[in-house]
Coordinates of N, CA and C in Angstrom, one line a residue:
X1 N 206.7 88.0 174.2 CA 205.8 88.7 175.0 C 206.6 89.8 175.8
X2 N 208.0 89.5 176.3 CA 208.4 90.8 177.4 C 209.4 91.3 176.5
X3 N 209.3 90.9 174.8 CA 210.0 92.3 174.5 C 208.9 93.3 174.1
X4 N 207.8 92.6 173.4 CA 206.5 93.3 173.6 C 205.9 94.7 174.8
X5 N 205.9 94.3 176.2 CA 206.0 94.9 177.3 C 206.8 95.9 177.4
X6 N 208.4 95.3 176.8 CA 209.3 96.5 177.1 C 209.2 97.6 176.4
X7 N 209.0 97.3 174.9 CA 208.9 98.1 174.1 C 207.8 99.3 174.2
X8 N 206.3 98.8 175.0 CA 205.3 99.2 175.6 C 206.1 100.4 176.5
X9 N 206.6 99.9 177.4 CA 207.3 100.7 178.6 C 208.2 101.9 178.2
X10 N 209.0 101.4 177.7 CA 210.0 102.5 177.0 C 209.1 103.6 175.9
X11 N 208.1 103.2 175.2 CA 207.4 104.2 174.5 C 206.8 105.0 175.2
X12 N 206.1 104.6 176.6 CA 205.7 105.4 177.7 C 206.6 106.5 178.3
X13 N 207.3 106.1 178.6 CA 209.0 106.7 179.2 C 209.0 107.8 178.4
X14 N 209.0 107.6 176.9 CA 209.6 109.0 175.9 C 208.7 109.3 175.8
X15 N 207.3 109.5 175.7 CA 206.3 109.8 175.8 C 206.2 111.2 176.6
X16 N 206.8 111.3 177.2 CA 206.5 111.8 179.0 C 205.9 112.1 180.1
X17 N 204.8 111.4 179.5 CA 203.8 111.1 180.6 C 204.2 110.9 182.0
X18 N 205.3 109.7 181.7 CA 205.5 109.1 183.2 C 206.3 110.0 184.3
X19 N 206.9 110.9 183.3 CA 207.7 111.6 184.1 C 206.8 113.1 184.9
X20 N 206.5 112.6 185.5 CA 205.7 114.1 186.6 C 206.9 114.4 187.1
X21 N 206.7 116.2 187.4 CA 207.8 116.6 188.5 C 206.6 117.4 189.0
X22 N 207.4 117.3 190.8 CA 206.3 118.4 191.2 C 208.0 118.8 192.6
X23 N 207.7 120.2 193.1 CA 208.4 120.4 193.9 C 207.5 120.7 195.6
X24 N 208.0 120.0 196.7 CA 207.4 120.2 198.2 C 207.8 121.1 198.7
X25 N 207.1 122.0 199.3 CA 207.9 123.0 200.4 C 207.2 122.9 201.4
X26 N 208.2 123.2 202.6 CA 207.6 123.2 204.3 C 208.5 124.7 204.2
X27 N 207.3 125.5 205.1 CA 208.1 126.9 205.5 C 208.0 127.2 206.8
X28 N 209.0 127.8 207.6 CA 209.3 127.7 209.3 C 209.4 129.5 209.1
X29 N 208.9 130.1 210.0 CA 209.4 131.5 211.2 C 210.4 131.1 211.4
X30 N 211.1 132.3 211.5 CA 212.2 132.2 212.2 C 212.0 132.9 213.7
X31 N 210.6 133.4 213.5 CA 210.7 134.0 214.8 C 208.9 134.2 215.2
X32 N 208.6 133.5 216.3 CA 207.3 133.7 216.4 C 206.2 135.0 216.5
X33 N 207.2 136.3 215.8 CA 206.5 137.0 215.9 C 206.1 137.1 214.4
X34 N 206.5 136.4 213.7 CA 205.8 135.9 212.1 C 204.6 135.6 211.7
X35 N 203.9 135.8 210.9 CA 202.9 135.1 210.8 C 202.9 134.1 209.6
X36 N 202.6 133.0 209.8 CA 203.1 132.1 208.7 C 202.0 131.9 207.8
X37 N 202.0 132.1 206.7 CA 200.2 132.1 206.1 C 200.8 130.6 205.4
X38 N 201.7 130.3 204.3 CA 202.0 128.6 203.8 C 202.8 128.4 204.7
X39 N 202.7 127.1 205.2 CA 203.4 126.1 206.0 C 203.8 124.7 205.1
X40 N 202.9 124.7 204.1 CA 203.2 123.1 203.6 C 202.4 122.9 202.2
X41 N 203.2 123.1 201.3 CA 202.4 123.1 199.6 C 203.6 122.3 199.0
X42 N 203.0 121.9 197.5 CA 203.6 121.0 196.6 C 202.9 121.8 195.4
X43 N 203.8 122.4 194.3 CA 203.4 122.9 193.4 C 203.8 122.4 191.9
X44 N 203.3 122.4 191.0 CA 203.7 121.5 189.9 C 203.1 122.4 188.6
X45 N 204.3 122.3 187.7 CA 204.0 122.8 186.3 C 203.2 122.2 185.1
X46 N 202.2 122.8 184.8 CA 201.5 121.9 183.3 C 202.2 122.2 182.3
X47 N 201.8 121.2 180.8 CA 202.7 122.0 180.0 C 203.8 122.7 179.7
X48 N 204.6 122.2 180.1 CA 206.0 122.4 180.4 C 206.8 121.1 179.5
X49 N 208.0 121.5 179.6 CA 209.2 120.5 179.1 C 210.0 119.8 180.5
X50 N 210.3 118.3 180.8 CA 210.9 117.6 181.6 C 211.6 118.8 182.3
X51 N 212.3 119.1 183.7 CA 212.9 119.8 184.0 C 212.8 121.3 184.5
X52 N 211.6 121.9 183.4 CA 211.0 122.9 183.8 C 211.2 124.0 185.4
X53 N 210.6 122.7 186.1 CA 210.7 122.9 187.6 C 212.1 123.0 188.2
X54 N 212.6 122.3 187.7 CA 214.4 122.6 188.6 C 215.0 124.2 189.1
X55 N 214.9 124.7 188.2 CA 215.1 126.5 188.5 C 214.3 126.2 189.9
X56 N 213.1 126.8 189.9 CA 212.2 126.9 190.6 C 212.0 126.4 192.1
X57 N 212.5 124.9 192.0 CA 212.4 124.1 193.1 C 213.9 123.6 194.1
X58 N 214.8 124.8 194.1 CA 216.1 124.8 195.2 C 216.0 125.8 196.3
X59 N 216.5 124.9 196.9 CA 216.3 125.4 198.4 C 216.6 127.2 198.4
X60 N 215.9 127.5 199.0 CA 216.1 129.7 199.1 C 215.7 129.9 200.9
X61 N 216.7 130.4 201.2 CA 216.3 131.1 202.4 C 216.2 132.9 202.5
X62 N 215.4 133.1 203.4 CA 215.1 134.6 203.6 C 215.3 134.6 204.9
X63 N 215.5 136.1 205.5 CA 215.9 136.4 207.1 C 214.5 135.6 207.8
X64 N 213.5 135.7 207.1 CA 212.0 135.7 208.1 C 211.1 134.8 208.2
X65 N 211.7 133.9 206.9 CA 210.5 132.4 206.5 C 212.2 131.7 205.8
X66 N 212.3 130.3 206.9 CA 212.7 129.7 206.2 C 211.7 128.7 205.7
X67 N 212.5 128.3 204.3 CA 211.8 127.2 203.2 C 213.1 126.0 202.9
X68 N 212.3 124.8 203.0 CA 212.8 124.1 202.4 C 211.8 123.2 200.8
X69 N 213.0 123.4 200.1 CA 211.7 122.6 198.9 C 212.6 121.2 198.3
X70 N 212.3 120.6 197.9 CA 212.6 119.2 197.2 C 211.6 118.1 196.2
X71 N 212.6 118.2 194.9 CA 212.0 118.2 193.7 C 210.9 116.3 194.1
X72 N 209.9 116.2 193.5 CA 209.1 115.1 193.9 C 208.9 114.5 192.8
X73 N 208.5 113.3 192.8 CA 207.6 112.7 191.3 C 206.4 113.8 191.2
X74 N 205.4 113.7 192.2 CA 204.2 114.2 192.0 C 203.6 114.6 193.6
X75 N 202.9 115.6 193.7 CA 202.3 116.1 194.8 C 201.0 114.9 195.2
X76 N 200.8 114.8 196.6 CA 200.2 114.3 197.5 C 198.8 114.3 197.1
X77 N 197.7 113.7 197.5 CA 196.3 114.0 196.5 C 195.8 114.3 198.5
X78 N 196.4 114.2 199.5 CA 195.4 114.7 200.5 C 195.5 116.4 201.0
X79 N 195.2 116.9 200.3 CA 195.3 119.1 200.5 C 194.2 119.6 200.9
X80 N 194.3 120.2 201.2 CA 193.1 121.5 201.7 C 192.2 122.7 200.6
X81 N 193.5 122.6 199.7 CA 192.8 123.0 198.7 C 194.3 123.6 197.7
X82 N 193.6 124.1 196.6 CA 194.6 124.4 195.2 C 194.4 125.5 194.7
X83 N 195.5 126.1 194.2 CA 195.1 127.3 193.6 C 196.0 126.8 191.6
X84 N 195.4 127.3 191.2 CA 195.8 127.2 189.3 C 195.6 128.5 189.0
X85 N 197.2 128.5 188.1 CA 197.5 130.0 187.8 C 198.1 129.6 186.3
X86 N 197.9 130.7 185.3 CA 198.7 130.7 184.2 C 200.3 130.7 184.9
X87 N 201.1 129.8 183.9 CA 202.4 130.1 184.4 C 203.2 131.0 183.7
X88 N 204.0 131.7 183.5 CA 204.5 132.7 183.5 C 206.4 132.7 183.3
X89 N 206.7 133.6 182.5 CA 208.5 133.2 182.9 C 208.9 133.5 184.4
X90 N 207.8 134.4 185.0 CA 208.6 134.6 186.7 C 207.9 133.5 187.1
X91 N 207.3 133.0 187.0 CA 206.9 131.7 187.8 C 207.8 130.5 187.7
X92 N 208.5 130.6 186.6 CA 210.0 129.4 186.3 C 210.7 129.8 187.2
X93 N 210.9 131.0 187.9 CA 212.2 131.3 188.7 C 211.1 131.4 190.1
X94 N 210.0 131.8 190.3 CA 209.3 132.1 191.8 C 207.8 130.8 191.6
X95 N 207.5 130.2 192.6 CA 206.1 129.8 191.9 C 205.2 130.7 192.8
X96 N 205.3 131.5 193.6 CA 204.8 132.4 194.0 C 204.4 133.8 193.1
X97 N 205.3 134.0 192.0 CA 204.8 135.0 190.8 C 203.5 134.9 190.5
X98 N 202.4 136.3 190.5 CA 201.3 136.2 189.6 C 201.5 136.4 188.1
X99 N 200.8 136.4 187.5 CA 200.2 136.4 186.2 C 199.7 137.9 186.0
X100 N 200.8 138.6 185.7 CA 200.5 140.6 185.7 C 199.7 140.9 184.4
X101 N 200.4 140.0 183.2 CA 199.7 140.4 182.2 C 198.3 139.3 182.0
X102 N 197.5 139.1 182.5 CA 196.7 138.3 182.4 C 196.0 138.5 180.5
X103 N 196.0 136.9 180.5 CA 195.4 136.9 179.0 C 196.0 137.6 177.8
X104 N 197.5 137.6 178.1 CA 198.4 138.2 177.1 C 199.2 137.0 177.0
X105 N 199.5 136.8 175.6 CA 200.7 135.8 175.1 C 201.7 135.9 176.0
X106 N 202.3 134.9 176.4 CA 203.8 134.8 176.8 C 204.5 133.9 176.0
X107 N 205.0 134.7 175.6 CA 206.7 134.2 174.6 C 207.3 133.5 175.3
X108 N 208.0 133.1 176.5 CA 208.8 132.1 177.3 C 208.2 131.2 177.5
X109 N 207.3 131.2 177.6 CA 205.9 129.7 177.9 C 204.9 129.7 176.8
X110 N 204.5 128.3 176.9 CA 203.4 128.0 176.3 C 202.0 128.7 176.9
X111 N 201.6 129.1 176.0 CA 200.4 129.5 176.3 C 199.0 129.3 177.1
X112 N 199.2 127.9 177.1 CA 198.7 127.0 178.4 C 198.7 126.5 179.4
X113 N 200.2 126.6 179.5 CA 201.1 126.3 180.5 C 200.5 126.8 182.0
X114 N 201.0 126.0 182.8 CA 199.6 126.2 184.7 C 200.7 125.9 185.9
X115 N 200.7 126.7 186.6 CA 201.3 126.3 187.9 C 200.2 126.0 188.9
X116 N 200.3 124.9 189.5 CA 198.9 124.3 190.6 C 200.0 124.0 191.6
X117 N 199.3 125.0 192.9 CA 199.9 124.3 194.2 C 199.0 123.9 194.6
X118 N 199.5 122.9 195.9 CA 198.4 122.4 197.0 C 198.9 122.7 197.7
X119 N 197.8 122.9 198.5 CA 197.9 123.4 199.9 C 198.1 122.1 200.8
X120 N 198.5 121.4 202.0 CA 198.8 120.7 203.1 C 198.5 121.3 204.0
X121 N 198.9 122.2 204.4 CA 199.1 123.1 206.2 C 199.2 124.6 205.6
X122 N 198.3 125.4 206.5 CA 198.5 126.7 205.9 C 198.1 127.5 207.5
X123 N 198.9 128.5 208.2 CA 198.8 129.2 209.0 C 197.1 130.0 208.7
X124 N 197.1 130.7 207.9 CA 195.6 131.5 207.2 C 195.1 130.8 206.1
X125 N 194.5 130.3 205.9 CA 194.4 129.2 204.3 C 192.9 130.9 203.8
X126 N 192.5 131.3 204.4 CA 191.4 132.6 204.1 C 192.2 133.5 203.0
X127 N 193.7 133.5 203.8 CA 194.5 134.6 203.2 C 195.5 134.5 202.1
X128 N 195.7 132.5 202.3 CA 196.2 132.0 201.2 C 195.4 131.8 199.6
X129 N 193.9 131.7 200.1 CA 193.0 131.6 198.7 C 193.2 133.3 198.2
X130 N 193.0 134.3 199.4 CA 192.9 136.0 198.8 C 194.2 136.3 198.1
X131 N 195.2 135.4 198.1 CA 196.6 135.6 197.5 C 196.7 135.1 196.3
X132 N 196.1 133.7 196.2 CA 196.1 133.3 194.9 C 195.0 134.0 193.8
X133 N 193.4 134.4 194.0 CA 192.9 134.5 193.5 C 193.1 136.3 193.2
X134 N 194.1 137.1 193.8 CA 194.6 138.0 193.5 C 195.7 138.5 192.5
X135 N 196.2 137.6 192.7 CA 197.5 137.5 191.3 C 197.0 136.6 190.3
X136 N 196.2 136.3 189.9 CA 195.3 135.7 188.9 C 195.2 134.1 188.8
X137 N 195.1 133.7 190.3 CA 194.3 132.3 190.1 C 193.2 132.0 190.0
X138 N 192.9 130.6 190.3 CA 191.8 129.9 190.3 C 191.6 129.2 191.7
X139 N 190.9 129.8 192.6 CA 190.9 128.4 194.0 C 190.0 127.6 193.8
X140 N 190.7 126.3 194.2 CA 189.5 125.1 194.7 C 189.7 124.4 196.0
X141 N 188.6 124.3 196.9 CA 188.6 123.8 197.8 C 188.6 122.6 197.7
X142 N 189.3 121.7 198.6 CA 189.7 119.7 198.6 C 188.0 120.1 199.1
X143 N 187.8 118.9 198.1 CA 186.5 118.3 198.2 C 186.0 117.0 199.6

């Protein structure tokens, strides 16, 4: 019976279902004359290959918004709301890249392939939906 289980387990494993990645970011002003529009998102790749996210999800600082990010199993289910975007090869290196060529093949990615952030804390969350659904997302408001 528990080689039964294991064998169960380990098919799941290669599978890679089990393996979710998602990456967290908290973003700081460095100076309160900033306006901070994300404060606190977790963004995660669909359709992708294990690792996908790693580029994407290391630490980067700028003079004006610091970020910290750190790679997760999976993003948090309590947000404010989500935005879903085709992913993109600048989206492997930024998850803030839109989608320029919308509804054109990308050769670096699967064609299905989705970046979904969640929102947690957002300075403007008005200005964070106008951001996403401008570079070619999809928003949804947490229900």
């Amino acid at each position: 019976m528990r080689a039964a289980v294991s064998i169960l387990l380990l098919g799941c494993l290669s599978a890679g279902q089990v393996w979710a990645e998602a990456c967290y970011v908290t973003s700081s002003a460095s100076s309160d004359a900033i306006a901070e529009v994300e404060q606190e998102l977790c963004y995660e790749f669909t359709g992708m290959d294990e690792g996908a996210i790693d580029w994407s999800c290391s630490n980067e600082s700028t003079d004006m918004i610091r970020r910290e990010q750190q790679k997760v199993a999976s993003c948090a289910a309590d947000k404010i709301g989500s935005c879903e975007a085709a992913l993109t090869q600048a989206t492997l290196a930024n998850y803030r890249a839109g989608d320029d060529d919308q509804g054109k093949p990308r050769p670096a990615v699967p064609n299905d392939a989705k970046v979904i952030t969640h929102y947690y804390r957002a300075g403007d969350l008005r200005q964070v939906r106008i951001d996403c659904e401008s570079s070619g997302g999809t928003w949804r408001d947490s229900q």
